[in-house]
Amino acid sequence: ATLPAAFSDLLPHFLVEPEDEFIVKNKPVTLTCRSTPATQIYFKCNGEWVHQDDHLIERTVDPATALPVMQVTIDITRQQVEKIFGLDEYWCQCVAWSTTGTQKSQKAYIRIAYLRKNFEEEPQGKEVALDQEVLLHCHPPEGVPQAEVEWQRNEDVIDPASDPNFFITADHNLVIKKARLADTGNYTCVAKNIVARRKSTSATVLVYVDGGWSEWSKWSACGADCSMWRSRDCTQPSPGTGGKECQGLDFQSLNCTSEQCPQTVSGAEDVALYVGMVAVALCLTLLLIVVVLVYRRKKEGLDADVADSSILTTGFQPMGIKPSKPGVWAPRACTCECSNSHLLTIQPDLTTTTTSYQGSLRSRHDAAGKFSMTNGPLLDPLPNGSHTLHNGKLNPDPAEFVTRLSTQSYFKTLPRDVANTSYGTFNFLGGRLTIPNTGISLLIPPEAIPRGKIYEIYLTVQRKEDLRLPLAGCQTLLSPVVSCGPPGVVLSRPVILSMDHCFDACLDNWAVRLKKQSYEGAWEDVLLMGEELVSEPYYCQLETETCRLFSEQLGTFALVGESLHMGAAKRLRLVLFSDTYCSTLEYNIRVYCMDDTQDVFKEVMQMERQLGGRLIDEPHVLLFKDSYHNLRLSIHDMPQAHWRSKLLAGYQEIPFYHIWNGSQRYLHCTFTLERLSLSTCELTCQLCVWQVEGEGQSFSLDFNIAKDTRAVDSEFLLMDSNATALAGPSAFQIPYLIRQKICSSLDAPCPNGADWRMLAQRLKLERHMSFFASKASPTSVILDLWEAQHFHSGNINQLATVMADIGKQEAMIFLVSDGEC
């Protein structure tokens, strides 16, 4: 339509702008925008234009001005909002056009409404005296929008306007100004918002009345027994509703004399009574002395016996197994009639499989040993078509690897962060990829890659800020997001992906799901931990701090948990950093509260090294429970003559959800201190971190801020110096041929159970019996798991001892020549 000439130079202005909305359950919300004069209106949500087909357009004309009025509506679904949940708030705004220009409306924020079930603080029952003030606490459950609170007494709503003896504070606590007997009852805190209505547990308030003394009566006359008395009653007031009885005497008497009671002198019978009482007291005293002496003598003898018994243990030494003769081991005989005649009986050279520990926090595996290293190809072809096996320690150039794969169809899934990525080339002999100092590794067992195939495989840890992992309001991320690929490669048997987790590893407290990202980018649940099916392509072995994932497919994985009750806890690693060099009066201490996984710790260490920070104490671990209580941090006991804190409040606080969600990677608080003189360098203080009504940790700091100016210790960043990629036998503790002999011996069931089942029991893997049994070679899967668990700390001697207990002679053979391999 053509605008009137008088209004052709007008910019559009909004008659209706989109308002903030809440999505309740799965019901979509509608946003409306109306503008005049407008020729076009489109919505933009989170920086992206909404598709034209999603707009519902209505055009009218203002009868007063003859200007065109345009109204546009769009619907926003819960799924759209959840796609960015935890990363940013979902917002929309509309843009209107006229012939003169454009105008933008205000932003409307769309949030998913919820109300948690558990109160952060519930009222507690009390017994109070009459006329005493009563305070009942209530902190409603977390919710969006924030819950409104009302109080009930015996199911009736309390209205402070009609009964001024009640008062509700700004933080939802109930105050009874002067307790009355009628105020006895059950008090309930009720929280409600547009989603739900929650009731706290009821708190019983009992108003009692303590009893009081009446006045003493007058003394009575002196009686024939030479005494007089007076009394009083507990009636002013009488005790009520559980109140205390009166304290003290209610009857008193005194000796007196009168005409009826003349004074008399004690006779001989009184003297005899007193003498008898003294004699009894002396006897009891002597008896007590004898008992004490006997007890002490017995105790001294007992102490001497305990001291002498230590002699029995000082000479104890553990006994080792020795071969019966050189070159032949003599293990316990196997009662199973299984043939082992094809196995070698060679004395093992266990010295070649020792593990040396270097560094302060992480062990380092010695890759040298049974096989010689070579820089040549993994497989050298022989004329008869067989192959010679070599170790392969792979050190590919990441940039060259990325360039070479740039033409592949799966390149869009390949990560670009080469600092946290490992690459390698593998064949049927398998291998291992490791991302140093993250606890993340990928074990590719022998025969996992089909013979005749050679795969280039990568392993990386994804940065959480680069992903949109959908988390519902009560879910939390429990592990790093790890990718291994390329996706779609064909595997003959499962690989094992190892990664840290940060929860208490008690599946009674959690519902933990393994999520996998599809090729298109969507996330789906592929496994519920503890309810794995052996027929599925995924299976998990949960350990105290690590998850081992058996997977027949490569891809991107993460663990997401949902607590089942308030006892569920996440492990937080608390790490303290300060400025390496301080030339001003101000001095900062940074306290990081991060998920207790090695990959996050590595990133924080690297970031602090770039900032020039230094670690000022050993990290502490805190169990953070799903109690909806916040985390508090405070600093104490500073020398007031030299230092002061610039913190205005008594403590800093991190909201519960910021920690529980797990999406904020570098969550920390900074304490800014000020020294009163530049010459002050010694700092002593106590730094406390605790969850409200939960566990806490404290750091006792005592150091010189100028003496040690080293940056973050590089030793922490070099804890794991193993090669990131190992191919062939160098990636495994057990030689390939010996592994095959063990599998062929233990896979066959023995009537007495001396087979793979006993191996699983000895290695404490009984829970996975059905999973092992579903595989063509149960023993090989058990050995794969042992290799994944013991790459850094594996001890062939220990495994040999387990095999000897089973009664398998081949378990002791861990020395073969290069020619045999």
Tab-separated table of C-alpha atoms in Angstrom, residues 320-670:
chain	number	residue	atom	x	y	z
A	320	GLY	CA	58.166	-64.841	46.871
A	321	ILE	CA	57.540	-67.618	44.346
A	322	LYS	CA	60.715	-69.254	43.085
A	323	PRO	CA	61.054	-71.578	40.080
A	324	SER	CA	61.735	-75.192	40.895
A	325	LYS	CA	64.645	-75.256	38.485
A	326	PRO	CA	66.226	-72.854	35.994
A	327	GLY	CA	64.144	-72.214	32.896
A	328	VAL	CA	61.010	-73.988	34.175
A	329	TRP	CA	58.254	-72.568	36.330
A	330	ALA	CA	56.315	-74.880	38.621
A	331	PRO	CA	52.876	-73.320	39.117
A	332	ARG	CA	50.070	-74.945	41.065
A	333	ALA	CA	48.737	-77.916	39.174
A	334	CYS	CA	45.557	-77.428	37.198
A	335	THR	CA	42.978	-80.057	38.013
A	336	CYS	CA	41.141	-79.333	34.777
A	337	GLU	CA	41.902	-81.866	32.057
A	338	CYS	CA	42.724	-79.200	29.476
A	339	SER	CA	45.685	-79.643	27.183
A	340	ASN	CA	48.524	-77.133	27.642
A	341	SER	CA	51.209	-79.114	25.835
A	342	HIS	CA	51.539	-76.490	23.110
A	343	LEU	CA	52.663	-73.817	25.567
A	344	LEU	CA	56.256	-72.789	26.299
A	345	THR	CA	57.911	-73.193	29.682
A	346	ILE	CA	60.479	-70.418	29.682
A	347	GLN	CA	61.530	-68.480	32.765
A	348	PRO	CA	60.110	-64.992	32.431
A	349	ASP	CA	62.359	-61.987	32.293
A	350	LEU	CA	60.164	-59.760	34.419
A	351	THR	CA	62.808	-57.031	34.620
A	352	THR	CA	61.871	-55.800	31.162
A	353	THR	CA	58.394	-54.760	32.243
A	354	THR	CA	59.139	-52.591	35.263
A	355	THR	CA	57.469	-49.236	35.629
A	356	SER	CA	59.494	-46.180	36.605
A	357	TYR	CA	57.821	-43.196	38.278
A	358	GLN	CA	58.883	-39.682	37.408
A	359	GLY	CA	57.296	-36.362	38.273
A	360	SER	CA	55.439	-35.345	41.383
A	361	LEU	CA	51.836	-36.203	40.506
A	362	ARG	CA	51.692	-38.718	37.645
A	363	SER	CA	53.531	-41.928	36.895
A	364	ARG	CA	55.377	-42.319	33.617
A	365	HIS	CA	55.416	-45.597	31.719
A	366	ASP	CA	58.710	-46.910	30.341
A	367	ALA	CA	57.925	-47.893	26.774
A	368	ALA	CA	61.287	-49.554	26.241
A	369	GLY	CA	61.398	-53.300	26.797
A	370	LYS	CA	60.736	-56.476	24.958
A	371	PHE	CA	60.810	-55.235	21.358
A	372	SER	CA	63.318	-53.100	19.541
A	373	MET	CA	62.232	-49.644	18.342
A	374	THR	CA	62.271	-48.725	14.688
A	375	ASN	CA	61.501	-45.691	12.615
A	376	GLY	CA	60.527	-47.796	9.628
A	377	PRO	CA	57.033	-48.828	8.532
A	378	LEU	CA	54.878	-50.901	10.793
A	379	LEU	CA	54.800	-53.797	8.369
A	380	ASP	CA	57.665	-54.861	6.124
A	381	PRO	CA	56.335	-57.175	3.389
A	382	LEU	CA	58.123	-60.499	2.988
A	383	PRO	CA	58.298	-62.531	-0.228
A	384	ASN	CA	55.907	-65.186	1.058
A	385	GLY	CA	53.271	-62.607	1.923
A	386	SER	CA	53.887	-62.688	5.701
A	387	HIS	CA	54.906	-59.644	7.715
A	388	THR	CA	57.610	-58.738	10.191
A	389	LEU	CA	56.257	-56.984	13.281
A	390	HIS	CA	57.862	-53.795	14.601
A	391	ASN	CA	57.067	-51.361	17.347
A	392	GLY	CA	55.656	-48.076	16.148
A	393	LYS	CA	55.986	-44.917	18.225
A	394	LEU	CA	54.020	-42.424	16.192
A	395	ASN	CA	54.785	-38.723	16.207
A	396	PRO	CA	52.683	-37.382	13.350
A	397	ASP	CA	52.648	-33.724	12.460
A	398	PRO	CA	49.119	-32.562	13.410
A	399	ALA	CA	49.099	-29.784	10.820
A	400	GLU	CA	50.131	-32.201	8.079
A	401	PHE	CA	47.539	-34.688	9.280
A	402	VAL	CA	44.747	-32.104	9.076
A	403	THR	CA	45.878	-31.031	5.594
A	404	ARG	CA	45.935	-34.604	4.374
A	405	LEU	CA	42.398	-35.269	5.627
A	406	SER	CA	40.947	-32.031	4.294
A	407	THR	CA	39.650	-33.810	1.215
A	408	GLN	CA	37.849	-36.527	3.176
A	409	SER	CA	34.074	-36.459	3.544
A	410	TYR	CA	34.242	-36.722	7.327
A	411	PHE	CA	36.608	-33.751	7.702
A	412	LYS	CA	33.907	-31.557	9.214
A	413	THR	CA	33.992	-33.768	12.343
A	414	LEU	CA	37.755	-33.456	12.756
A	415	PRO	CA	38.760	-31.098	15.583
A	416	ARG	CA	41.042	-28.164	14.889
A	417	ASP	CA	42.500	-27.918	18.447
A	418	VAL	CA	45.778	-29.749	17.816
A	419	ALA	CA	47.005	-29.031	21.384
A	420	ASN	CA	44.348	-31.381	22.793
A	421	THR	CA	44.293	-33.888	19.957
A	422	SER	CA	46.218	-37.087	19.203
A	423	TYR	CA	46.519	-38.772	15.805
A	424	GLY	CA	47.842	-42.110	14.643
A	425	THR	CA	47.850	-44.710	11.880
A	426	PHE	CA	46.857	-48.244	12.902
A	427	ASN	CA	46.300	-51.721	11.472
A	428	PHE	CA	45.141	-55.063	12.874
A	429	LEU	CA	47.887	-55.018	15.538
A	430	GLY	CA	46.080	-52.129	17.276
A	431	GLY	CA	47.585	-49.378	19.396
A	432	ARG	CA	46.806	-46.536	21.736
A	433	LEU	CA	46.094	-42.796	21.572
A	434	THR	CA	46.591	-40.577	24.624
A	435	ILE	CA	45.994	-36.891	25.306
A	436	PRO	CA	48.666	-36.086	27.902
A	437	ASN	CA	47.609	-34.843	31.345
A	438	THR	CA	43.882	-35.296	30.703
A	439	GLY	CA	43.203	-38.915	31.719
A	440	ILE	CA	41.782	-39.475	28.227
A	441	SER	CA	42.997	-42.386	26.089
A	442	LEU	CA	41.753	-44.713	23.377
A	443	LEU	CA	42.868	-48.338	23.364
A	444	ILE	CA	42.571	-50.086	19.989
A	445	PRO	CA	42.942	-53.787	20.810
A	446	PRO	CA	44.603	-56.268	18.445
A	447	GLU	CA	42.164	-57.456	15.764
A	448	ALA	CA	39.824	-54.489	16.376
A	449	ILE	CA	40.777	-53.172	12.941
A	450	PRO	CA	40.115	-55.826	10.270
A	451	ARG	CA	43.187	-57.391	8.682
A	452	GLY	CA	44.134	-55.672	5.484
A	453	LYS	CA	42.756	-52.313	6.692
A	454	ILE	CA	44.809	-49.284	7.800
A	455	TYR	CA	42.990	-46.457	9.587
A	456	GLU	CA	44.079	-42.959	10.484
A	457	ILE	CA	42.360	-42.297	13.826
A	458	TYR	CA	42.162	-39.182	15.995
A	459	LEU	CA	41.256	-38.527	19.636
A	460	THR	CA	40.361	-35.105	21.063
A	461	VAL	CA	38.732	-33.427	24.030
A	462	GLN	CA	36.142	-30.867	23.014
A	463	ARG	CA	35.847	-27.489	24.697
A	464	LYS	CA	32.435	-27.220	26.304
A	465	GLU	CA	31.918	-23.703	25.070
A	466	ASP	CA	32.193	-24.966	21.485
A	467	LEU	CA	29.326	-27.430	21.920
A	468	ARG	CA	25.627	-27.164	22.570
A	469	LEU	CA	25.071	-30.142	24.825
A	470	PRO	CA	21.385	-30.025	25.851
A	471	LEU	CA	20.955	-30.314	29.624
A	472	ALA	CA	17.603	-30.213	31.386
A	473	GLY	CA	17.220	-28.160	34.542
A	474	CYS	CA	18.315	-30.944	36.922
A	475	GLN	CA	20.987	-32.578	34.734
A	476	THR	CA	24.723	-32.032	35.018
A	477	LEU	CA	27.753	-32.809	32.895
A	478	LEU	CA	29.934	-35.424	34.617
A	479	SER	CA	32.807	-35.906	32.169
A	480	PRO	CA	34.739	-34.181	29.418
A	481	VAL	CA	33.215	-34.259	25.940
A	482	VAL	CA	35.511	-36.591	23.997
A	483	SER	CA	35.634	-37.293	20.252
A	484	CYS	CA	37.317	-40.174	18.498
A	485	GLY	CA	37.060	-40.752	14.796
A	486	PRO	CA	36.593	-40.728	11.954
A	487	PRO	CA	33.003	-41.850	12.487
A	488	GLY	CA	31.773	-44.697	10.386
A	489	VAL	CA	34.919	-46.837	10.376
A	490	VAL	CA	34.332	-50.588	10.565
A	491	LEU	CA	35.587	-52.276	13.749
A	492	SER	CA	35.770	-56.021	14.348
A	493	ARG	CA	35.670	-55.665	18.152
A	494	PRO	CA	35.188	-52.850	20.682
A	495	VAL	CA	37.772	-50.183	21.368
A	496	ILE	CA	38.085	-48.821	24.940
A	497	LEU	CA	37.732	-45.091	25.549
A	498	SER	CA	38.962	-43.997	28.993
A	499	MET	CA	37.972	-40.645	30.479
A	500	ASP	CA	37.647	-39.079	33.929
A	501	HIS	CA	34.323	-38.397	35.615
A	502	CYS	CA	33.528	-36.119	38.558
A	503	PHE	CA	30.743	-37.793	40.560
A	504	ASP	CA	30.756	-40.028	43.630
A	505	ALA	CA	30.512	-43.204	41.470
A	506	CYS	CA	27.487	-44.456	43.434
A	507	LEU	CA	24.784	-45.433	40.964
A	508	ASP	CA	22.270	-45.633	43.816
A	509	ASN	CA	22.485	-41.829	43.918
A	510	TRP	CA	22.510	-41.162	40.181
A	511	ALA	CA	20.941	-41.900	36.828
A	512	VAL	CA	23.975	-41.575	34.540
A	513	ARG	CA	23.538	-41.646	30.781
A	514	LEU	CA	26.072	-41.879	28.001
A	515	LYS	CA	25.277	-39.366	25.281
A	516	LYS	CA	26.562	-39.612	21.718
A	517	GLN	CA	26.495	-36.889	19.099
A	518	SER	CA	25.180	-37.885	15.712
A	519	TYR	CA	26.852	-36.939	12.445
A	520	GLU	CA	24.281	-34.144	12.041
A	521	GLY	CA	25.094	-32.723	15.499
A	522	ALA	CA	22.100	-33.929	17.549
A	523	TRP	CA	22.683	-35.645	20.923
A	524	GLU	CA	21.034	-38.917	21.849
A	525	ASP	CA	21.088	-41.250	24.865
A	526	VAL	CA	22.766	-44.530	23.974
A	527	LEU	CA	23.276	-46.116	27.405
A	528	LEU	CA	21.950	-45.922	30.973
A	529	MET	CA	24.843	-46.825	33.255
A	530	GLY	CA	24.164	-49.864	35.416
A	531	GLU	CA	21.525	-51.138	32.998
A	532	GLU	CA	23.767	-51.948	30.039
A	533	LEU	CA	22.627	-54.577	27.554
A	534	VAL	CA	25.311	-56.904	26.196
A	535	SER	CA	23.603	-56.797	22.806
A	536	GLU	CA	24.172	-53.037	22.488
A	537	PRO	CA	27.330	-51.582	20.864
A	538	TYR	CA	28.267	-49.722	24.106
A	539	TYR	CA	29.232	-50.918	27.569
A	540	CYS	CA	30.730	-49.072	30.573
A	541	GLN	CA	33.102	-50.081	33.350
A	542	LEU	CA	32.739	-47.488	36.122
A	543	GLU	CA	35.674	-46.883	38.457
A	544	THR	CA	36.193	-44.435	41.330
A	545	GLU	CA	37.396	-41.590	39.097
A	546	THR	CA	37.369	-43.067	35.586
A	547	CYS	CA	34.891	-44.480	33.086
A	548	ARG	CA	35.998	-47.136	30.562
A	549	LEU	CA	33.687	-47.226	27.553
A	550	PHE	CA	33.648	-50.281	25.307
A	551	SER	CA	32.407	-49.030	21.957
A	552	GLU	CA	31.985	-50.677	18.589
A	553	GLN	CA	31.616	-47.238	16.986
A	554	LEU	CA	33.724	-44.088	17.016
A	555	GLY	CA	32.131	-40.707	17.700
A	556	THR	CA	31.658	-37.929	20.265
A	557	PHE	CA	30.679	-38.987	23.790
A	558	ALA	CA	29.889	-37.454	27.190
A	559	LEU	CA	28.439	-38.580	30.531
A	560	VAL	CA	25.380	-36.694	31.784
A	561	GLY	CA	23.917	-37.369	35.210
A	562	GLU	CA	20.658	-36.691	37.005
A	563	SER	CA	20.673	-37.012	40.799
A	564	LEU	CA	18.086	-39.310	42.314
A	565	HIS	CA	18.173	-37.674	45.752
A	566	MET	CA	20.049	-35.063	47.745
A	567	GLY	CA	22.805	-37.503	48.725
A	568	ALA	CA	24.246	-37.392	45.203
A	569	ALA	CA	27.552	-35.519	45.076
A	570	LYS	CA	29.953	-34.161	42.481
A	571	ARG	CA	33.686	-33.909	43.117
A	572	LEU	CA	35.018	-30.369	42.899
A	573	ARG	CA	38.732	-29.650	42.668
A	574	LEU	CA	39.650	-26.478	44.533
A	575	VAL	CA	42.830	-24.829	43.226
A	576	LEU	CA	44.475	-21.608	44.462
A	577	PHE	CA	46.550	-19.247	42.330
A	578	SER	CA	48.125	-15.877	42.985
A	579	ASP	CA	50.110	-13.296	41.048
A	580	THR	CA	53.702	-14.335	40.393
A	581	TYR	CA	54.976	-10.783	40.733
A	582	CYS	CA	53.348	-8.016	42.783
A	583	SER	CA	54.606	-4.423	42.573
A	584	THR	CA	51.527	-2.701	44.002
A	585	LEU	CA	49.763	-2.726	47.334
A	586	GLU	CA	46.985	-4.950	45.986
A	587	TYR	CA	47.429	-8.718	45.849
A	588	ASN	CA	44.976	-11.192	44.308
A	589	ILE	CA	44.235	-14.799	45.237
A	590	ARG	CA	42.117	-16.733	42.730
A	591	VAL	CA	40.146	-19.771	43.899
A	592	TYR	CA	39.010	-22.082	41.092
A	593	CYS	CA	36.077	-24.428	41.760
A	594	MET	CA	36.208	-26.863	38.866
A	595	ASP	CA	34.989	-30.352	38.027
A	596	ASP	CA	37.523	-32.855	39.359
A	597	THR	CA	38.740	-34.076	35.970
A	598	GLN	CA	42.286	-33.834	34.670
A	599	ASP	CA	41.368	-32.111	31.403
A	600	VAL	CA	39.833	-29.096	33.182
A	601	PHE	CA	42.800	-28.891	35.559
A	602	LYS	CA	45.176	-28.937	32.577
A	603	GLU	CA	43.317	-26.077	30.876
A	604	VAL	CA	43.325	-23.967	34.035
A	605	MET	CA	47.050	-24.610	34.544
A	606	GLN	CA	47.780	-23.573	30.958
A	607	MET	CA	45.623	-20.462	31.280
A	608	GLU	CA	47.284	-19.435	34.553
A	609	ARG	CA	50.712	-19.941	33.022
A	610	GLN	CA	49.749	-17.468	30.295
A	611	LEU	CA	48.480	-15.047	32.946
A	612	GLY	CA	51.724	-15.365	34.890
A	613	GLY	CA	50.038	-16.983	37.891
A	614	ARG	CA	51.520	-19.412	40.360
A	615	LEU	CA	50.030	-22.283	42.326
A	616	ILE	CA	50.146	-21.496	46.056
A	617	ASP	CA	48.869	-24.729	47.620
A	618	GLU	CA	48.054	-28.340	46.822
A	619	PRO	CA	44.596	-28.801	45.243
A	620	HIS	CA	41.816	-30.003	47.565
A	621	VAL	CA	38.746	-32.070	46.649
A	622	LEU	CA	35.277	-31.144	47.915
A	623	LEU	CA	32.121	-33.274	47.646
A	624	PHE	CA	29.389	-30.908	46.425
A	625	LYS	CA	25.938	-32.365	47.088
A	626	ASP	CA	22.685	-31.849	45.242
A	627	SER	CA	21.205	-30.029	48.233
A	628	TYR	CA	20.546	-26.790	46.292
A	629	HIS	CA	22.825	-24.957	48.727
A	630	ASN	CA	25.354	-22.480	47.401
A	631	LEU	CA	29.130	-22.588	47.729
A	632	ARG	CA	30.705	-20.027	50.033
A	633	LEU	CA	34.288	-18.799	50.205
A	634	SER	CA	35.852	-16.690	52.943
A	635	ILE	CA	39.296	-15.568	54.116
A	636	HIS	CA	40.308	-15.240	57.766
A	637	ASP	CA	43.133	-14.755	60.250
A	638	MET	CA	45.168	-12.234	58.285
A	639	PRO	CA	47.622	-10.121	60.316
A	640	GLN	CA	45.558	-6.942	60.679
A	641	ALA	CA	48.629	-4.815	61.182
A	642	HIS	CA	49.907	-5.602	57.693
A	643	TRP	CA	46.995	-6.802	55.536
A	644	ARG	CA	43.322	-6.158	54.995
A	645	SER	CA	40.696	-7.672	52.700
A	646	LYS	CA	38.843	-5.435	50.257
A	647	LEU	CA	35.850	-7.771	50.363
A	648	LEU	CA	32.908	-5.840	51.769
A	649	ALA	CA	30.888	-8.893	52.857
A	650	GLY	CA	31.986	-11.692	55.168
A	651	TYR	CA	32.156	-14.206	52.324
A	652	GLN	CA	31.720	-14.672	48.580
A	653	GLU	CA	29.089	-17.031	47.217
A	654	ILE	CA	28.752	-19.054	44.009
A	655	PRO	CA	25.148	-20.052	43.191
A	656	PHE	CA	24.411	-23.750	43.340
A	657	TYR	CA	23.250	-24.046	39.754
A	658	HIS	CA	26.373	-22.411	38.299
A	659	ILE	CA	28.387	-25.251	39.791
A	660	TRP	CA	25.928	-28.103	39.383
A	661	ASN	CA	25.282	-27.506	35.695
A	662	GLY	CA	28.962	-28.081	34.899
A	663	SER	CA	28.963	-25.903	31.783
A	664	GLN	CA	30.999	-23.027	33.246
A	665	ARG	CA	34.516	-24.312	32.834
A	666	TYR	CA	36.686	-21.779	34.687
A	667	LEU	CA	34.432	-20.887	37.618
A	668	HIS	CA	36.420	-18.974	40.226
A	669	CYS	CA	36.344	-16.232	42.859
A	670	THR	CA	39.039	-13.612	43.428
